[in-house]
Short mmCIF file of C-alpha atoms in Angstrom, two decimals:
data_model
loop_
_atom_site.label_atom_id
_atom_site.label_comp_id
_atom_site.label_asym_id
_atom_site.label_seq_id
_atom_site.Cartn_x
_atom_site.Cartn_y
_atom_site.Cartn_z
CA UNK D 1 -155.23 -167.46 33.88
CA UNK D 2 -152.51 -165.24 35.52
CA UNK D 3 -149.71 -167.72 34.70
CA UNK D 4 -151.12 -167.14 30.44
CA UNK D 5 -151.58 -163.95 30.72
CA UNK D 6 -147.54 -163.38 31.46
CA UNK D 7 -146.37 -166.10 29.39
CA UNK D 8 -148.29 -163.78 26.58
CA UNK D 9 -146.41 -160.70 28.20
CA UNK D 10 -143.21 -162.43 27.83
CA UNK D 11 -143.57 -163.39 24.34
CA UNK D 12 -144.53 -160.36 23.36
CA UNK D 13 -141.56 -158.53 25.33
CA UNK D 14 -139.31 -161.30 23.78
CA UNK D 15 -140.39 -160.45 20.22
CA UNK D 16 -140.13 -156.84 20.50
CA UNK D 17 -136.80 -157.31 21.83
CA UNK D 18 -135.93 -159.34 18.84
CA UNK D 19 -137.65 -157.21 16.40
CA UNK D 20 -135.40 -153.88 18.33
CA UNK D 21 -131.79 -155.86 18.10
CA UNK D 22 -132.34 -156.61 14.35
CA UNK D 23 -133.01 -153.44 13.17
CA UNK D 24 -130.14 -152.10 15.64
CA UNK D 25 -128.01 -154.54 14.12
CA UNK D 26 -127.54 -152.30 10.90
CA UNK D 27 -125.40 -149.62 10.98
CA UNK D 28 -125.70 -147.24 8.21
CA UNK D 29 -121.99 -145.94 8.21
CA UNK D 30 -122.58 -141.98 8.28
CA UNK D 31 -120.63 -139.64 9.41
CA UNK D 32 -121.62 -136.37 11.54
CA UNK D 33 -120.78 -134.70 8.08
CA UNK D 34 -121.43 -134.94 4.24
CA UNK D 35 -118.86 -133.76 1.51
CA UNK D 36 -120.09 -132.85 -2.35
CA UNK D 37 -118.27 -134.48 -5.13
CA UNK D 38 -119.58 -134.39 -9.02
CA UNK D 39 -123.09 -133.75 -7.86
CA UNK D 40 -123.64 -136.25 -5.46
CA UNK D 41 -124.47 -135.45 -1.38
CA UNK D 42 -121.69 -138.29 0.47
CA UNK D 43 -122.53 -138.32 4.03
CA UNK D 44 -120.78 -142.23 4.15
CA UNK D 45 -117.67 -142.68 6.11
CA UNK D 46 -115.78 -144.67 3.51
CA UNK D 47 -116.36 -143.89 -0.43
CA UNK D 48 -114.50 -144.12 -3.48
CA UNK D 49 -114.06 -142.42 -6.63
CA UNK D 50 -112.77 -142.93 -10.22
CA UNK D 51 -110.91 -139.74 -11.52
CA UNK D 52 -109.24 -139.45 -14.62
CA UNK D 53 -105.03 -138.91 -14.31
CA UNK D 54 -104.26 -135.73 -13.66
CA UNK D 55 -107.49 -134.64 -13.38
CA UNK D 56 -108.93 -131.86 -10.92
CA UNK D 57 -110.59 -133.16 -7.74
CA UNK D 58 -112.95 -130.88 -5.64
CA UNK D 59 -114.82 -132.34 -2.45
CA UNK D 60 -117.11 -128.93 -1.12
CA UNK D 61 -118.21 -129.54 2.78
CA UNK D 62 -121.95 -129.57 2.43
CA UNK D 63 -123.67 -126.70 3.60
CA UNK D 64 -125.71 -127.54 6.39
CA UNK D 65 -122.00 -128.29 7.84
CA UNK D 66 -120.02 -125.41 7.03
CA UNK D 67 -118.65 -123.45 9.92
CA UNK D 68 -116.30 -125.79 11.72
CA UNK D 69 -112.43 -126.51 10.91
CA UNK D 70 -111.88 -129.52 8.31
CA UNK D 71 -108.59 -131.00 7.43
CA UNK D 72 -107.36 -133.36 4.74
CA UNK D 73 -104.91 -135.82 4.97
CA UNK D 74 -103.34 -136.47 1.55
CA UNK D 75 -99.85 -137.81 0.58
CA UNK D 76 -98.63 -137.35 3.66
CA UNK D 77 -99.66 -133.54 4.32
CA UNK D 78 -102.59 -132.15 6.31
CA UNK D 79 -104.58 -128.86 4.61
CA UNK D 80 -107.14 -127.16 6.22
CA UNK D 81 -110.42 -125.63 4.89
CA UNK D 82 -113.37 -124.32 6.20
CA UNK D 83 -115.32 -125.09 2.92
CA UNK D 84 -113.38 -127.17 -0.15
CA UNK D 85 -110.21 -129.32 -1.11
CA UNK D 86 -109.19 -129.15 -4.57
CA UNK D 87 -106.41 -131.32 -5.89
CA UNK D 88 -105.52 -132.94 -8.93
CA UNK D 89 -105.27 -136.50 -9.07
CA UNK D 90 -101.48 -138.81 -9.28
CA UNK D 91 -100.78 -139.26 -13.11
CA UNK D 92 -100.59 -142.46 -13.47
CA UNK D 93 -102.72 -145.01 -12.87
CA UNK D 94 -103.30 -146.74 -9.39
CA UNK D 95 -105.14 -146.06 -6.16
CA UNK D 96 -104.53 -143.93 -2.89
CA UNK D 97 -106.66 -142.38 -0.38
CA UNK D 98 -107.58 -139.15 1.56
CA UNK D 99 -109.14 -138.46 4.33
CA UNK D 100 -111.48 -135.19 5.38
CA UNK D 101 -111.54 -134.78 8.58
CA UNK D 102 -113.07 -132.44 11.61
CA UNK D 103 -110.10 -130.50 13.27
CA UNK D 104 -109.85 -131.74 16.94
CA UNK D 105 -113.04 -134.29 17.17
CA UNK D 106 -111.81 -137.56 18.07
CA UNK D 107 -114.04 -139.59 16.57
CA UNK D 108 -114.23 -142.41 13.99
CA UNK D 109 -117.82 -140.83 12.80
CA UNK D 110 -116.05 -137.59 12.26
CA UNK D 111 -114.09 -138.35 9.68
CA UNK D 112 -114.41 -139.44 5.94
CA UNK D 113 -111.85 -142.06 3.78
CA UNK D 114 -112.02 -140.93 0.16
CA UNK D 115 -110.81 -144.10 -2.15
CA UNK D 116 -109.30 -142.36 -5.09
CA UNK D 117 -108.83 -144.92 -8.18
CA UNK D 118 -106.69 -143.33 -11.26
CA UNK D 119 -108.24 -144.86 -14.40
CA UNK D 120 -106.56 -146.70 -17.18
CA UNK D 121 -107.72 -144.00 -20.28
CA UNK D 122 -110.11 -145.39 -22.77
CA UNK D 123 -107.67 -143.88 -25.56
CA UNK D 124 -104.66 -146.10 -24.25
CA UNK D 125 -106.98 -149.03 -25.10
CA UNK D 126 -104.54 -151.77 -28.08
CA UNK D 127 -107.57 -152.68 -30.02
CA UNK D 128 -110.44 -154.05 -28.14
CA UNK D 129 -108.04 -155.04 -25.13
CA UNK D 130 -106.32 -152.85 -21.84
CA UNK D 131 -103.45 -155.61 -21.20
CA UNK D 132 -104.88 -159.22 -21.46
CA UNK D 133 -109.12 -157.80 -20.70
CA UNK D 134 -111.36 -157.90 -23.70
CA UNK D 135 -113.28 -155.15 -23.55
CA UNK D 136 -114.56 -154.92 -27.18
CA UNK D 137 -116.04 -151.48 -28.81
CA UNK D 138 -118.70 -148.83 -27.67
CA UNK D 139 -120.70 -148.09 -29.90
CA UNK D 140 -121.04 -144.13 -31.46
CA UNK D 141 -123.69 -142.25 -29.25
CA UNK D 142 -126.90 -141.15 -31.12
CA UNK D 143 -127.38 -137.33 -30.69
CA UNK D 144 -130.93 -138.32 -28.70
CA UNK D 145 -129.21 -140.33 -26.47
CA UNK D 146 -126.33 -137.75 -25.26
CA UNK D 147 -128.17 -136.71 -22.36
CA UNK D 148 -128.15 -140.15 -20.70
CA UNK D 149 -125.12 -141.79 -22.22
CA UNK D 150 -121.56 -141.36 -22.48
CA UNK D 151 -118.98 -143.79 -23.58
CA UNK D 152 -116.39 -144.64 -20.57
CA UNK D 153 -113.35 -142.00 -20.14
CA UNK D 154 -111.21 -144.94 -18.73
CA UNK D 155 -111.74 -148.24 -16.83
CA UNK D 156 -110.77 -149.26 -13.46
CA UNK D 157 -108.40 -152.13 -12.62
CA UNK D 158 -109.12 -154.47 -10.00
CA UNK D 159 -105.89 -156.54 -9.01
CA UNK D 160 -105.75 -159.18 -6.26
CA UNK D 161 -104.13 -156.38 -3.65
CA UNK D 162 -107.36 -154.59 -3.98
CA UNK D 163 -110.37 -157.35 -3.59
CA UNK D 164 -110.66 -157.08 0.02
CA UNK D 165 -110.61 -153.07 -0.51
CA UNK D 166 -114.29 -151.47 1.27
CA UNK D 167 -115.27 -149.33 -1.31
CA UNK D 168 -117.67 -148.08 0.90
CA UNK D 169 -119.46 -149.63 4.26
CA UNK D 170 -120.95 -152.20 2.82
CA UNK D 171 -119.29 -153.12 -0.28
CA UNK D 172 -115.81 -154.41 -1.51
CA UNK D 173 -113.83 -154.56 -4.34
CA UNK D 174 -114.65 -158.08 -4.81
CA UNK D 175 -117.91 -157.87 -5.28
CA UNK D 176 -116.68 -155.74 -8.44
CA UNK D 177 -115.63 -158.19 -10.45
CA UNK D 178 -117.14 -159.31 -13.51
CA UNK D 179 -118.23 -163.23 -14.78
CA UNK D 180 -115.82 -162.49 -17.73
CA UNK D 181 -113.23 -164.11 -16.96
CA UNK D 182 -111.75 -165.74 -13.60
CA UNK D 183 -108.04 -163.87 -14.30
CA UNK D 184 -106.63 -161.23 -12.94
CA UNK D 185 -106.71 -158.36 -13.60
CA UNK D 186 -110.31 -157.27 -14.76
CA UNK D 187 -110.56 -153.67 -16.08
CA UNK D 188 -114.34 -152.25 -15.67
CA UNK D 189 -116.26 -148.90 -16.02
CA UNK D 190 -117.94 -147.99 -12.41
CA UNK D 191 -119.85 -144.48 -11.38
CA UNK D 192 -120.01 -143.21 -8.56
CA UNK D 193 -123.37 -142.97 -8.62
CA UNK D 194 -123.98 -146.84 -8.42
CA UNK D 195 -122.33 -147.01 -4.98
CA UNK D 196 -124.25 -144.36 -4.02
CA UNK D 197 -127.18 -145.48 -4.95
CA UNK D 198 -126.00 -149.36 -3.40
CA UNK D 199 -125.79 -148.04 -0.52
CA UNK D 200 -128.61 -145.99 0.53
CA UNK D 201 -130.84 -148.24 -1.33
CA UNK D 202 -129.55 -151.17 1.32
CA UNK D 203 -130.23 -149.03 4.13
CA UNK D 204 -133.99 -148.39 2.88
CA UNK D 205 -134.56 -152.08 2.98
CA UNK D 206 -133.25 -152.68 6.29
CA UNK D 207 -135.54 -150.01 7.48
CA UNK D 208 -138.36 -151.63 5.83
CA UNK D 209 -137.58 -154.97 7.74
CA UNK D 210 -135.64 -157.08 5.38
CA UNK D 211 -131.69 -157.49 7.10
CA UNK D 212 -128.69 -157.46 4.79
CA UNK D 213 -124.80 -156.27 5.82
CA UNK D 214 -124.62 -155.95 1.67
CA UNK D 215 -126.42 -157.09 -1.32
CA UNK D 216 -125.26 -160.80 -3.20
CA UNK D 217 -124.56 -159.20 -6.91
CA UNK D 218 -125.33 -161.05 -10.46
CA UNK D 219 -124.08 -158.84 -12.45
CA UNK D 220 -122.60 -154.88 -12.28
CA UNK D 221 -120.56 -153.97 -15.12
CA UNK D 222 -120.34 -156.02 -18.68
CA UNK D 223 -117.91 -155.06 -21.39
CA UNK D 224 -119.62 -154.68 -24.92
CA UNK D 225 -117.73 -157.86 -25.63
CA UNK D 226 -118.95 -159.61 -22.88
CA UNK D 227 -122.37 -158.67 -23.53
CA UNK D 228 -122.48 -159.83 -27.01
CA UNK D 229 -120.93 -162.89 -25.93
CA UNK D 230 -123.86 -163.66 -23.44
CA UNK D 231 -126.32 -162.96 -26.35
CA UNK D 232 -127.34 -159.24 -24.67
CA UNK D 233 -127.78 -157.53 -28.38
CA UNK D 234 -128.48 -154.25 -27.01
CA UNK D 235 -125.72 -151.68 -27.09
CA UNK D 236 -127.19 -149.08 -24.49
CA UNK D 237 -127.79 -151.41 -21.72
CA UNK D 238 -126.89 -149.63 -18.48
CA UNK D 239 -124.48 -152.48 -17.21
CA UNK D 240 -122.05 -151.14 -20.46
CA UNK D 241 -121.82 -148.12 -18.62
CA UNK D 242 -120.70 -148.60 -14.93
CA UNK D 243 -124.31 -147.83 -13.56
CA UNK D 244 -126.27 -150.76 -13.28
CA UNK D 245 -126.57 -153.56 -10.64
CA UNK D 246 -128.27 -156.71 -10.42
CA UNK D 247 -128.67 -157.42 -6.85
CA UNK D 248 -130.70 -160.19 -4.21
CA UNK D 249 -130.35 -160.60 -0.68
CA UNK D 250 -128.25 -163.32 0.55
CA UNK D 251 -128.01 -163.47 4.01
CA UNK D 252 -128.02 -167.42 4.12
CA UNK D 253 -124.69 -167.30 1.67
CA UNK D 254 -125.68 -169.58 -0.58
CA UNK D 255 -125.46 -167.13 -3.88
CA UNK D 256 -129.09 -167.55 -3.52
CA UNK D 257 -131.92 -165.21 -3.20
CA UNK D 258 -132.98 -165.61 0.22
CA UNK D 259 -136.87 -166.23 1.34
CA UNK D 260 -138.19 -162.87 1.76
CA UNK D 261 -141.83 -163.56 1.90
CA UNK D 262 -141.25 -166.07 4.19
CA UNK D 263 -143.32 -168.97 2.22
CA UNK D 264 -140.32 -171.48 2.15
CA UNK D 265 -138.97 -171.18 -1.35
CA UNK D 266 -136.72 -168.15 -3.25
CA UNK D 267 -138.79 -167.27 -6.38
CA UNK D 268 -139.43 -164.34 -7.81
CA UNK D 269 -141.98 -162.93 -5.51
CA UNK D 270 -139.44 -162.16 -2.88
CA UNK D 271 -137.55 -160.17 -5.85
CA UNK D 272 -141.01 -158.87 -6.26
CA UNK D 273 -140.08 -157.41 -2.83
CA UNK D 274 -137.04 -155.83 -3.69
CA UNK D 275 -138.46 -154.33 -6.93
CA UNK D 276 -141.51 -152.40 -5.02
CA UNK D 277 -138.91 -150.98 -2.62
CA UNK D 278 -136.94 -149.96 -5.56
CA UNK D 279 -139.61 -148.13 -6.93
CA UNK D 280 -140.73 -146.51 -3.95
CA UNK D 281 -136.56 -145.79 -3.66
CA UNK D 282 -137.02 -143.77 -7.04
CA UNK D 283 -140.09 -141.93 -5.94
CA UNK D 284 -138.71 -140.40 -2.83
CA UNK D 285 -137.62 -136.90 -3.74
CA UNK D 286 -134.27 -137.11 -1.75
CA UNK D 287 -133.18 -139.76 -4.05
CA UNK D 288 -134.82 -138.45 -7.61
CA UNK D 289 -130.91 -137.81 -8.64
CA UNK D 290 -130.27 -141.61 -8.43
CA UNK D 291 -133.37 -142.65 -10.12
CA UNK D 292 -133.19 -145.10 -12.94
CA UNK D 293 -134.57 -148.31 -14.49
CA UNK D 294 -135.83 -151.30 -11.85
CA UNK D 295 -136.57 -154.94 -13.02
CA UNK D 296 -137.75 -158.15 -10.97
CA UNK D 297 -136.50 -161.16 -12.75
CA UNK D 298 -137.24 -165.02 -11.74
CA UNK D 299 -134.19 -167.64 -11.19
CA UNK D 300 -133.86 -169.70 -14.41
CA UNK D 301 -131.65 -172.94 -12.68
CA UNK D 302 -128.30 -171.22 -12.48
CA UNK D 303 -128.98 -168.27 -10.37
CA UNK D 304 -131.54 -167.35 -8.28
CA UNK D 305 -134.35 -164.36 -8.91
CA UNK D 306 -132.79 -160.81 -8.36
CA UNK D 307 -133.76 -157.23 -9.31
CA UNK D 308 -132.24 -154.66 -11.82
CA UNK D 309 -131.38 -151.23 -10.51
CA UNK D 310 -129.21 -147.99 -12.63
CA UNK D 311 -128.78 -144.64 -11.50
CA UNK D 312 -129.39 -143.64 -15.53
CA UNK D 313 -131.43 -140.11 -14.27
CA UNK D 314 -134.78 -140.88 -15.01
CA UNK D 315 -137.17 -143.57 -13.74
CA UNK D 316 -138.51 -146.60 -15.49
CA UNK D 317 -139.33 -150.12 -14.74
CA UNK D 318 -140.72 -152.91 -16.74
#
C-alpha cells in the first residue's frame, strides 16, 4: 500500500514538474522598461517600425518609468534623455536600427532594439507595380469608412538580407512574406499594431497552456491584386491593409495546425481554441486598443484550420 501510495506521489511530483518547465519554457521577451510610439505601449526588447522617409520619429519613455537616465544609440552617436528621442527617419528607403537604452545597467533586459524600415512611397508606385511586385489599386475610401481605413502611405520591402531579420521576439521577416509570388523582392503594407498584437496575443496562449515559440502564418498581408486573383471580392478586407493575420499553432512543423484538444486529429475545433482565446484577448481592457475582427476557419485539403485576427479598433467575430 506504501509502495502505491509513493509511486502516486511521484507521478504527481513528475507531472507538476513537467507542467512547471513548460510554462517556464516561454519567455515573453520584456524588458524592465516600455517606450510609446504612435499610440502603442512597447515593453518588448526587439520591435520594428515602418516610418515614412524623412519622416519624424518620437519614442516617449513610458511613465511608470520615467526618472532614470536613457540613452539612444543611433548612427553611430549616443543621446541621452530622461523622457523622449525624436529623430527623423534616413531619406531613402532601407532599414537601420536604434537602440534605447538604461544609462549604466548592464543588462540585456535593459535595453530595447528599435527596427526602423524606410518605406517605398505609395506615390512612387509605375502603375500597379513598385519594381517587378504587382500590387494592383486601392480602392477610394467611403467617407463612413475613414475612421477604420486608410489606404497604405508606402510598402515595405523584404529582400533576401532581411528574412532571417527578428522583427520582434518571436517573429521574423520571413514569416512576412506573402503566397504571391516565390521572387524576391516582395513589397507589403505592415502596422505596427499587428506585431503588437502577434505578440502579446502568443504570450496569452502560452499562459493559458497551449506552447508555441511563434505562430505558423497562412496569410498576413495580400495586395488588392492578389486578392482578386484568389477570388477575395471584397475591397476592405483587413489583410489589404497590413493588419490582419491568419495564424495556427505549429509546434510539430508540419505547416499544420497542431492537435490542441488533444483528440488525435487537427480540425477546426482546436482553431475553435484559438478563436475563444482571441475573443477573450479582445475583451481584456489592457488590450481594447488592439481589438479587431476574430474568425475560426476549418482546413479545406491544402492547409490546415487556423484563426483570423486584425487590430482594425473595434471588436467583431463571425
Amino acid at each position: 500500500m506504501k509502495k502505491i501510495l509513493y509511486l502516486s506521489i511521484l507521478l504527481c511530483t513528475l507531472l507538476i514538474l513537467s507542467l512547471t518547465v513548460n510554462t517556464a519554457a516561454f519567455s515573453a521577451g520584456h524588458a524592465d522598461f516600455s517606450v510609446e510610439y504612435d499610440g502603442l505601449e512597447i515593453p518588448l526588447k526587439v520591435f520594428s517600425i515602418f516610418v515614412l522617409p524623412g519622416e519624424e520619429i518620437k519614442f516617449t519613455i513610458a511613465e511608470e518609468d520615467k526618472g532614470p537616465m536613457y540613452q539612444i544609440e543611433l548612427g553611430g552617436k549616443i543621446f541621452e534623455s530622461t523622457s523622449s528621442f525624436t529623430w527623423n527617419a534616413q531619406t531613402e528607403s532601407g532599414n537601420y536600427q536604434a537602440v534605447i537604452r538604461e544609462k549604466n545597467i548592464d543588462s540585456s533586459a535593459a535595453e530595447i532594439k528599435i527596427n526602423i524600415f524606410v518605406l517605398h512611397p505609395r506615390e512612387k508606385k509605375n502603375g500597379q507595380y513598385i519594381e517587378n511586385f504587382r500590387i494592383g489599386n486601392y480602392p477610394e475610401i467611403p467617407a463612413d469608412k475613414k475612421d477604420y481605413y486608410a489606404k497604405p502611405d508606402g510598402f515595405w520591402k523584404i529582400d533576401e538580407s532581411i528574412l532571417d531579420l527578428k522583427l520582434t521576439p518571436h517573429f521574423k521577416v520571413k514569416q512576412f512574406l506573402t503566397r504571391q509570388s516565390s521572387e524576391l523582392p516582395q513589397f507589403i503594407a505592415i502596422q505596427e499594431s499587428l506585431l503588437l498584437k502577434l505578440e502579446f496575443f502568443l504570450e496569452e496562449v502560452n499562459n493559458a497552456g497551449y506552447q508555441a515559440e511563434t505562430f505558423g502564418i497562412v496569410s498576413l498581408y495580400r495586395s488588392p491584386y492578389f486578392n482578386k486573383k484568389i477570388g477575395n471580392n471584397t475591397d476592405f478586407s483587413r489583410h489589404l491593409y497590413g493588419d490582419a493575420a491568419d495564424i495556427y499553432i505549429d509546434n510539430s512543423g508540419n505547416s499544420w495546425m497542431d492537435d490542441l484538444n488533444g483528440d488525435g486529429q487537427s480540425t477546426k475545433s482546436d482553431a475553435d481554441i484559438l478563436y475563444e482565446l482571441a475573443v477573450k484577448f479582445d475583451q481584456k481592457k489592457k488590450f481594447s486598443h488592439l481589438q479587431g475582427g476574430v474568425c475560426s476557419y476549418k482546413g479545406n485539403g491544402v492547409r490546415g484550420p487556423f484563426i483570423h485576427i486584425d487590430t482594425r479598433g473595434f471588436h467583431v467575430s463571425w
